[in-house]
PDB file of C-alpha atoms in Angstrom:
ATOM      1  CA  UNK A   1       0.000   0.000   0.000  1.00  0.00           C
ATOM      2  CA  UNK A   2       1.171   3.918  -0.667  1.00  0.00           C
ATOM      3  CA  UNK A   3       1.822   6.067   2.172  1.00  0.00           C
ATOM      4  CA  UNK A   4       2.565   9.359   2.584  1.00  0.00           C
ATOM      5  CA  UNK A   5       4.492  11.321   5.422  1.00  0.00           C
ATOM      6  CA  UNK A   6       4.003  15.031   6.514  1.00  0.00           C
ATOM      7  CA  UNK A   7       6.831  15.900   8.651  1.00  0.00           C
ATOM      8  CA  UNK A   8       6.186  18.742  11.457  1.00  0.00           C
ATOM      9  CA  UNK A   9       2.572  19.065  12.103  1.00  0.00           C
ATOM     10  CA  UNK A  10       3.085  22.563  12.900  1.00  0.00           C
ATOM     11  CA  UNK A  11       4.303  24.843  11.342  1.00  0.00           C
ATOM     12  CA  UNK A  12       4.739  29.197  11.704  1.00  0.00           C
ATOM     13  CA  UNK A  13       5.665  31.362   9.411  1.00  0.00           C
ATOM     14  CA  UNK A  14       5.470  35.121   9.390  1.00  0.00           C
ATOM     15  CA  UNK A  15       3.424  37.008   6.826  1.00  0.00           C
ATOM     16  CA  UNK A  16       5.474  37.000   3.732  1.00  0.00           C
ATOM     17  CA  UNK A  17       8.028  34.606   4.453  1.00  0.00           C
ATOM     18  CA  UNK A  18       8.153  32.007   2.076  1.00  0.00           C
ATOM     19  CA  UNK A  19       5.931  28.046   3.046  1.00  0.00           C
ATOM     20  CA  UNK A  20       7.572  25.173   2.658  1.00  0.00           C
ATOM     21  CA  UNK A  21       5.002  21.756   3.932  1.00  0.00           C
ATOM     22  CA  UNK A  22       6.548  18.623   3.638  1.00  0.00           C
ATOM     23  CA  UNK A  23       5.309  15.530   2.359  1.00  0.00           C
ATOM     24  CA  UNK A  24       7.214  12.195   1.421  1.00  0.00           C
ATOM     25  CA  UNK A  25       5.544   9.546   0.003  1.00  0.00           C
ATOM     26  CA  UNK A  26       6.166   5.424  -0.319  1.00  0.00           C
ATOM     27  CA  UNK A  27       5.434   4.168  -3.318  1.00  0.00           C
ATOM     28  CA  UNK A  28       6.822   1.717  -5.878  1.00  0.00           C
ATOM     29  CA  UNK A  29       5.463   2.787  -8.610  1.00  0.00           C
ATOM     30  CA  UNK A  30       4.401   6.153  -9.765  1.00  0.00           C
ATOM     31  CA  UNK A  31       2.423   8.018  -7.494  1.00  0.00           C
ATOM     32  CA  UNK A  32      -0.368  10.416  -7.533  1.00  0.00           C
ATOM     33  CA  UNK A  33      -0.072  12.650  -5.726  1.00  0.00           C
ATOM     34  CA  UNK A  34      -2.160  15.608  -4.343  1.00  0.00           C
ATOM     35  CA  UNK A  35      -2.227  18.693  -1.777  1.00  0.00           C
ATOM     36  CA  UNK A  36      -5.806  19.604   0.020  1.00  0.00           C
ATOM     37  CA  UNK A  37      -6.153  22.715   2.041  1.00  0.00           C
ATOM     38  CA  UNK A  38      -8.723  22.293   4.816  1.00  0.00           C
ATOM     39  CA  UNK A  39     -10.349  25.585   6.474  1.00  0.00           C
ATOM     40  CA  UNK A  40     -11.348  25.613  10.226  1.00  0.00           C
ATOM     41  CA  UNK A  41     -14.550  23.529   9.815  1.00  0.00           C
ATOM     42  CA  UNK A  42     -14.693  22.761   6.542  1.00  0.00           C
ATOM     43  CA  UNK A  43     -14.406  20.212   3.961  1.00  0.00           C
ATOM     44  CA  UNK A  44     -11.180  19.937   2.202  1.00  0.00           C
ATOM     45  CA  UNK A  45     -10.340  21.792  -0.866  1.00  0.00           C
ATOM     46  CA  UNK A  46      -7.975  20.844  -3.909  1.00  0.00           C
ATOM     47  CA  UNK A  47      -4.532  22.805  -4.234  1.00  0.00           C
ATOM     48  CA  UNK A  48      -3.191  20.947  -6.725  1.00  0.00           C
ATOM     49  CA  UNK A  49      -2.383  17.340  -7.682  1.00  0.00           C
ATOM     50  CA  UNK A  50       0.611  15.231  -9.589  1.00  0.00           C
ATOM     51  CA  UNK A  51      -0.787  12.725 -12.323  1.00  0.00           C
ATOM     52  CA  UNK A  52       2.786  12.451 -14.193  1.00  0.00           C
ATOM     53  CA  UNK A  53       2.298  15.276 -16.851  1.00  0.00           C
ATOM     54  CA  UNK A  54       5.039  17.820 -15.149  1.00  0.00           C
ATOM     55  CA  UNK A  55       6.871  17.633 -12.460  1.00  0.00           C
ATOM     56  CA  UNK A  56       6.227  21.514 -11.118  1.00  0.00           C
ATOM     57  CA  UNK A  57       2.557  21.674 -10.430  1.00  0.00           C
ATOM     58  CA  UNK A  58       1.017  25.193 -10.245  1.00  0.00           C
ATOM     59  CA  UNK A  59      -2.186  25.072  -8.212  1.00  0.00           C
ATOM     60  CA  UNK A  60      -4.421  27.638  -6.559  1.00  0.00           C
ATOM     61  CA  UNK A  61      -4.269  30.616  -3.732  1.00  0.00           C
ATOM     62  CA  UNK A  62      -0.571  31.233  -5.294  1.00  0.00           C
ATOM     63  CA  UNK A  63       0.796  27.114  -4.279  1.00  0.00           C
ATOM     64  CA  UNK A  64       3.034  24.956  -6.483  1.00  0.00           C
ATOM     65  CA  UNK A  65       4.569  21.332  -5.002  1.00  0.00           C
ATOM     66  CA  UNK A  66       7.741  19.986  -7.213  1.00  0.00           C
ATOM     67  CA  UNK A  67       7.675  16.560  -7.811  1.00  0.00           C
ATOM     68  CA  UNK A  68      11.048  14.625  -7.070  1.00  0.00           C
ATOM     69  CA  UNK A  69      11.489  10.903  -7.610  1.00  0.00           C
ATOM     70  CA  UNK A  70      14.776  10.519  -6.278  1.00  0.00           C
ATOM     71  CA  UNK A  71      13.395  12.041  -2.980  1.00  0.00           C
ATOM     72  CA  UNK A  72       9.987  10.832  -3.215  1.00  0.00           C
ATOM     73  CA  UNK A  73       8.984  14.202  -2.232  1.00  0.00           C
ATOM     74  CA  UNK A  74       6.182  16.236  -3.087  1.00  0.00           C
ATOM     75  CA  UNK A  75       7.010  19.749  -1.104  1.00  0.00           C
ATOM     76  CA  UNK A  76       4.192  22.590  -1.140  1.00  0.00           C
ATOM     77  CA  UNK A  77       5.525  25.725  -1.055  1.00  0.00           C
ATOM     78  CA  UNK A  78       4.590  29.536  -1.856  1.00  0.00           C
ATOM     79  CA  UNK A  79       6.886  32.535  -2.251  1.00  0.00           C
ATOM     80  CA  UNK A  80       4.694  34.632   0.445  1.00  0.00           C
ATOM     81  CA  UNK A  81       2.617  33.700   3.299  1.00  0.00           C
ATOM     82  CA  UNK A  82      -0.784  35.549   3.584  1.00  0.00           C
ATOM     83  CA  UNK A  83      -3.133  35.571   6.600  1.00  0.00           C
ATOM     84  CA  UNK A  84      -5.299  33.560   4.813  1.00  0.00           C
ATOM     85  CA  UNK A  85      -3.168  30.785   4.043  1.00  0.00           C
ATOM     86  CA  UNK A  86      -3.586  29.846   8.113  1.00  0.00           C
ATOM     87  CA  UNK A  87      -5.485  26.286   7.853  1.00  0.00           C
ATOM     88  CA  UNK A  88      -4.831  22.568   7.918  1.00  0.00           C
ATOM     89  CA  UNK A  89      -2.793  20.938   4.846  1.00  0.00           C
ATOM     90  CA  UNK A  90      -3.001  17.277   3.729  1.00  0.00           C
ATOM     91  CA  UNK A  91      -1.401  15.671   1.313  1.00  0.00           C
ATOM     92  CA  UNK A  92      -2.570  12.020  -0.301  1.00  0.00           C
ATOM     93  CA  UNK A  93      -1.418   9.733  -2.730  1.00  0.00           C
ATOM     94  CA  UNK A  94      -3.781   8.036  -4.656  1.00  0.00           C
ATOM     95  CA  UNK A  95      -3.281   3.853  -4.778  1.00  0.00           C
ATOM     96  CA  UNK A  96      -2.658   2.429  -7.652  1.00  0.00           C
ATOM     97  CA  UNK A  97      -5.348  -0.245  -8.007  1.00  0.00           C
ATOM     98  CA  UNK A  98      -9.032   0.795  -6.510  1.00  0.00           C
ATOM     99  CA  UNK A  99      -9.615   4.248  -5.403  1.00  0.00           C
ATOM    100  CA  UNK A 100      -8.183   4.297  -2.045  1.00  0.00           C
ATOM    101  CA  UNK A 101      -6.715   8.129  -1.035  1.00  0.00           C
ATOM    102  CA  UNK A 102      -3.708   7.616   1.654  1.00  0.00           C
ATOM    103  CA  UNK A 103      -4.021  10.527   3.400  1.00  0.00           C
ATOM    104  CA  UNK A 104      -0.941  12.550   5.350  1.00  0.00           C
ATOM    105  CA  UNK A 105      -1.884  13.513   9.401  1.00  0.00           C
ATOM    106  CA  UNK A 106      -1.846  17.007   8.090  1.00  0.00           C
ATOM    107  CA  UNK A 107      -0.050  19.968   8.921  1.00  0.00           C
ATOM    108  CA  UNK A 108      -1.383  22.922  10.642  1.00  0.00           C
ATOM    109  CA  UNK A 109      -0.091  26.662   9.036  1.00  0.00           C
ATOM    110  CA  UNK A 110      -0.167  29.252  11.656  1.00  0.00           C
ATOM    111  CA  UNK A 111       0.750  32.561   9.667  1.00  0.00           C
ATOM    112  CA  UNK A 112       2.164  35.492  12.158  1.00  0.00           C
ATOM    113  CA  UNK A 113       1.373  39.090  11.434  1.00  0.00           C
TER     114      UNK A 113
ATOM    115  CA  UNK B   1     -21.689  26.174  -9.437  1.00  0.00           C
ATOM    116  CA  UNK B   2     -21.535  22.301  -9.515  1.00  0.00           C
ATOM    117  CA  UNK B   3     -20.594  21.298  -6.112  1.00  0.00           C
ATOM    118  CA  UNK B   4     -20.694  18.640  -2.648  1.00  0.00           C
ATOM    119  CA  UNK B   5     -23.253  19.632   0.004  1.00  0.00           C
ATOM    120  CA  UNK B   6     -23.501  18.474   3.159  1.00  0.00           C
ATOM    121  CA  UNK B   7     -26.730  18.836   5.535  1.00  0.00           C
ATOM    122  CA  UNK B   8     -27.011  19.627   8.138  1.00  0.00           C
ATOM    123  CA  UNK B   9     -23.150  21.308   8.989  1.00  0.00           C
ATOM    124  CA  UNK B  10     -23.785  20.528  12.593  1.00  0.00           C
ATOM    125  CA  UNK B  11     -25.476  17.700  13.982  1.00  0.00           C
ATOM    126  CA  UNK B  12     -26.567  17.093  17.794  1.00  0.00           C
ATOM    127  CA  UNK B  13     -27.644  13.659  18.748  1.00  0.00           C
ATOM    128  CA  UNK B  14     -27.902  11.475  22.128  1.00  0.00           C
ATOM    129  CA  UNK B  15     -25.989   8.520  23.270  1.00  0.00           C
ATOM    130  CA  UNK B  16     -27.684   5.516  21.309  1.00  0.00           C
ATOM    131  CA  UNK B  17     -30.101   7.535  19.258  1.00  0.00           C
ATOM    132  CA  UNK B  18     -29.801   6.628  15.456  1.00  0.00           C
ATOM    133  CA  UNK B  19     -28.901   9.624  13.180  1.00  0.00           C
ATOM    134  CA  UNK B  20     -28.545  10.249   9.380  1.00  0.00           C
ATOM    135  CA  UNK B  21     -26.589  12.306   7.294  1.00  0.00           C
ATOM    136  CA  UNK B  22     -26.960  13.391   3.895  1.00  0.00           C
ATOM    137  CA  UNK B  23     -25.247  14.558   1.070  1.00  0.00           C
ATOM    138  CA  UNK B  24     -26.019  15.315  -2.644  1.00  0.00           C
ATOM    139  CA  UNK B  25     -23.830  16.690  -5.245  1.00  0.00           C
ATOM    140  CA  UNK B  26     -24.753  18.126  -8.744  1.00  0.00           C
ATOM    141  CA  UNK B  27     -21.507  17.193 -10.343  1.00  0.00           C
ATOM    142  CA  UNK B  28     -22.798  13.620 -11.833  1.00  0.00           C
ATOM    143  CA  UNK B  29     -20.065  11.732 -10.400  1.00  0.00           C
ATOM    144  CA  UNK B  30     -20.400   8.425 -10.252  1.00  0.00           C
ATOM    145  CA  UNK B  31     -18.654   7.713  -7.318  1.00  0.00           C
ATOM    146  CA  UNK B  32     -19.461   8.771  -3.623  1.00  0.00           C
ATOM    147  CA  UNK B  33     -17.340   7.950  -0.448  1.00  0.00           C
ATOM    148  CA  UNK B  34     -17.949   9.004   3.244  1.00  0.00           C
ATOM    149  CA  UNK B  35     -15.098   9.780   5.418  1.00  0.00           C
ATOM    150  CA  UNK B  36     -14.656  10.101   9.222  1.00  0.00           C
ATOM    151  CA  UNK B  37     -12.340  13.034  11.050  1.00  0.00           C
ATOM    152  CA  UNK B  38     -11.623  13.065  14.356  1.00  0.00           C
ATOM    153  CA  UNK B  39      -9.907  16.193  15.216  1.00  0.00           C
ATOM    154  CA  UNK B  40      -6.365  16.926  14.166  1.00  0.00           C
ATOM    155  CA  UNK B  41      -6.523  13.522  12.750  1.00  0.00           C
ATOM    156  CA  UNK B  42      -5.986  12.828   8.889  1.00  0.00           C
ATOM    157  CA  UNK B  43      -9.686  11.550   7.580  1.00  0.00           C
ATOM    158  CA  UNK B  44     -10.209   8.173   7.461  1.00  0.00           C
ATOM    159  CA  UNK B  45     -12.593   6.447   4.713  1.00  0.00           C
ATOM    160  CA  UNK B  46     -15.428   4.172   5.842  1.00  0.00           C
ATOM    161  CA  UNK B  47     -17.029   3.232   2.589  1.00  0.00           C
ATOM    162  CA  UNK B  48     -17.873   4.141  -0.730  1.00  0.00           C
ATOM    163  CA  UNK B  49     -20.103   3.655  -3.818  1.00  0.00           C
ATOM    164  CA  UNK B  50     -19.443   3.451  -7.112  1.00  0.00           C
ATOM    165  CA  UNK B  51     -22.977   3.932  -8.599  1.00  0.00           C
ATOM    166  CA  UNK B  52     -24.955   1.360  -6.658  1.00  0.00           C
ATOM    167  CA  UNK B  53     -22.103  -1.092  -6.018  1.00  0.00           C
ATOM    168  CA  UNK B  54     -21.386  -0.359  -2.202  1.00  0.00           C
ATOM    169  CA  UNK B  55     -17.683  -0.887  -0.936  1.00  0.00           C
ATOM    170  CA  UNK B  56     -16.774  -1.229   2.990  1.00  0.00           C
ATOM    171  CA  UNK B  57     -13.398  -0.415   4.584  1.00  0.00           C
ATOM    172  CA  UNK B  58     -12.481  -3.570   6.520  1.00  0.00           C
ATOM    173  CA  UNK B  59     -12.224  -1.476   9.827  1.00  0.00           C
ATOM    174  CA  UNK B  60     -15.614   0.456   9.850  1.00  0.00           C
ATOM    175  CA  UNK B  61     -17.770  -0.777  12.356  1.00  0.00           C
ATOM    176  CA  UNK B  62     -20.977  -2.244  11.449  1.00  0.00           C
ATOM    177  CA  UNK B  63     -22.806   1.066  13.238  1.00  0.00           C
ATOM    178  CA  UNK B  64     -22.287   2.635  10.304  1.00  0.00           C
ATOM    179  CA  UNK B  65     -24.289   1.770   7.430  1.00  0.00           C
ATOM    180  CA  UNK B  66     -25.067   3.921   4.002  1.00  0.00           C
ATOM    181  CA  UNK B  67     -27.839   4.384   1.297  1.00  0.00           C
ATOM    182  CA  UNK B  68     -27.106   5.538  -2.059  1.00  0.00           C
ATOM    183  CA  UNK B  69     -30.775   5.864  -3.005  1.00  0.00           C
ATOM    184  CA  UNK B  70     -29.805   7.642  -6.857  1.00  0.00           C
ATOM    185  CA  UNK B  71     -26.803   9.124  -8.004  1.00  0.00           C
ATOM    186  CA  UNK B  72     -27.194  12.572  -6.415  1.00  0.00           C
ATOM    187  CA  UNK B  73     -27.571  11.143  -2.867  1.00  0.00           C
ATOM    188  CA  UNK B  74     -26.098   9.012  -0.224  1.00  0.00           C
ATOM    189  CA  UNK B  75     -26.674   8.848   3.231  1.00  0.00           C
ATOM    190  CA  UNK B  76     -24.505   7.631   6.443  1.00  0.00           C
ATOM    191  CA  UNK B  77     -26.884   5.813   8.927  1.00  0.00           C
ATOM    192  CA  UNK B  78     -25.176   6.088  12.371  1.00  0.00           C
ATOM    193  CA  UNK B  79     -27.219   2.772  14.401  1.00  0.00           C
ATOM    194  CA  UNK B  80     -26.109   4.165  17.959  1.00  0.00           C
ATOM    195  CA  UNK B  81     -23.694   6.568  17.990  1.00  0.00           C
ATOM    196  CA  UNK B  82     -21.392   6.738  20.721  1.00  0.00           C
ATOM    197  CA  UNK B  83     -19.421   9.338  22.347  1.00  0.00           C
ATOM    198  CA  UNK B  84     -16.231   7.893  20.277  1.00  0.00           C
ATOM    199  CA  UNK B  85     -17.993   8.484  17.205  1.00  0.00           C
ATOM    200  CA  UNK B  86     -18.009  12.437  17.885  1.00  0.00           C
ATOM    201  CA  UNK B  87     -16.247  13.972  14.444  1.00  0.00           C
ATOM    202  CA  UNK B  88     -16.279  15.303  11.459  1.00  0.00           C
ATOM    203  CA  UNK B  89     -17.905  13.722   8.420  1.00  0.00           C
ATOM    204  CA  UNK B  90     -16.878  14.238   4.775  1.00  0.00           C
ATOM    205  CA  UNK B  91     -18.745  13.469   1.559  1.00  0.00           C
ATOM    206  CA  UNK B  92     -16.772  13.576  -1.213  1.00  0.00           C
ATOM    207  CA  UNK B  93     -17.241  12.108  -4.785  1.00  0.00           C
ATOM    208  CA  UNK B  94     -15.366  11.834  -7.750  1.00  0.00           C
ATOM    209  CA  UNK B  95     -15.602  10.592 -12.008  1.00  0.00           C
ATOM    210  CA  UNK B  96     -14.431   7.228 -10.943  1.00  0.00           C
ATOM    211  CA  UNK B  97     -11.878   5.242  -9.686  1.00  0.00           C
ATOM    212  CA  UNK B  98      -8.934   5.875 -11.425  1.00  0.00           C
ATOM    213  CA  UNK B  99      -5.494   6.390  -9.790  1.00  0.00           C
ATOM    214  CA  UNK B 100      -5.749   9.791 -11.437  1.00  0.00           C
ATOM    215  CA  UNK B 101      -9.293  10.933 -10.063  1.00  0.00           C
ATOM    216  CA  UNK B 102      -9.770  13.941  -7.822  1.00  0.00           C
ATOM    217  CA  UNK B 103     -12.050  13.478  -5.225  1.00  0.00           C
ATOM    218  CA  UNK B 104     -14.007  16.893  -4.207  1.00  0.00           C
ATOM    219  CA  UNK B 105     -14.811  17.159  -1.037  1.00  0.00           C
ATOM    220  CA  UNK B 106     -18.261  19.115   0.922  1.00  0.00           C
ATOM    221  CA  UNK B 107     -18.166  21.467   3.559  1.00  0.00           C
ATOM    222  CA  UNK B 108     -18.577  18.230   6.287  1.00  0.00           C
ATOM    223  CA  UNK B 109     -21.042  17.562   9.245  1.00  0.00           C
ATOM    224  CA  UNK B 110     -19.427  17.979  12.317  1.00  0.00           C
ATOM    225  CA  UNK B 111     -21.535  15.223  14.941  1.00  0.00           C
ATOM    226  CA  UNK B 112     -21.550  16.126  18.641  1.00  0.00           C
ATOM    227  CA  UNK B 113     -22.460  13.006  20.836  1.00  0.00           C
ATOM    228  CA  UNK B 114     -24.527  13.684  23.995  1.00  0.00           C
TER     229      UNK B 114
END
């Protein structure tokens, strides 16, 4: 089965200092991969996702996540932090046979004014 | 907009008294799972459907039962909810069940267990 790992479940960052999440993955063959941002008490929504085409994914809210295979990494990261980048951040990989999503434990972004 | 909705966002109930919760989506996916969140906890799936075929995680406790009545729809039928089963709920459907499929998620129910 896939796996992923989100190290530091916390992390701070002041407002316009650059984010960098972290999220490692297990997989022997090619993952999918994708980042979720989930909002105090609310569902989770789509950042971006990995399905092989590049390996620099652009996704919403200003995000992008570089794909490296010889790390098995899938970083998140934006140039500048904005209040409103303060929420909960999972990443998943998606499992190569059925349609199982392995999710990460998440990391929470505190952004400091 | 085509979208996930959950009702209701927050849902009361009482040690041992059954509950329900719905969710519909207007995006025609054929797929539908239900997920459980405990807090600071990654979500965890208990089921899902792919059109009417149902599919159960090996670890979700028979307590929790679903209906996927038509393709808009499914429901998560709590038997007797107990005060571990206090968390947040997550529909969330996608095209199908390819590696490469996004699944889009609603807003959740959170359930509070008297």
């Amino acid at each position: 089965a896939q796996s992923v790992t989100q190290l530091g479940s916390h992390v701070s960052v002041s407002e316009g200092a650059l984010v960098l999440l972290r999220c490692n993955y297990s997989s022997s063959v090619p993952p999918y991969l994708f980042w979720y941002v989930q909002y105090p008490n609310q569902g989770l929504q789509l950042l971006l996702k990995y399905t092989s085409a590049a390996t620099l994914v652009k996704g919403i809210n200003g995000f992008e996540a570089e794909f490296k295979k010889s790390e098995t990494s899938f970083h998140l990261t934006k140039p500048s932090a904005h209040m409103s980048d303060a929420a909960e951040y999972f990443c998943a990989v998606s499992e190569d046979t059925g349609n199982q999503f392995y999710f990460g434990t998440g990391t929470s972004l505190t952004v400091i004014p | 907009d085509a979208m996930v909705i959950q009702n209701p966002r927050y849902q009361v109930t009482q040690f041992g008294k059954p509950v329900t919760l719905s969710c519909s989506q207007t995006l025609n996916h054929n797929v539908m799972y239900w997920y459980q969140q405990k807090s600071s906890q990654a979500p965890k799936l208990l089921f899902h459907y792919y059109d009417k075929d149902f599919n159960n995680e090996a670890d979700t406790p028979d307590n929790f039962q679903s209906r996927r009545p038509n393709t808009s729809f499914c429901f998560l039928d709590i038997r007797s909810p107990g005060l571990g089963d206090a968390a947040m709920y997550l529909c969330a459907t996608s095209r199908g069940t390819g590696v490469r499929e996004t699944q889009y998620f609603g807003p959740g129910t959170r359930l509070l267990v008297l």
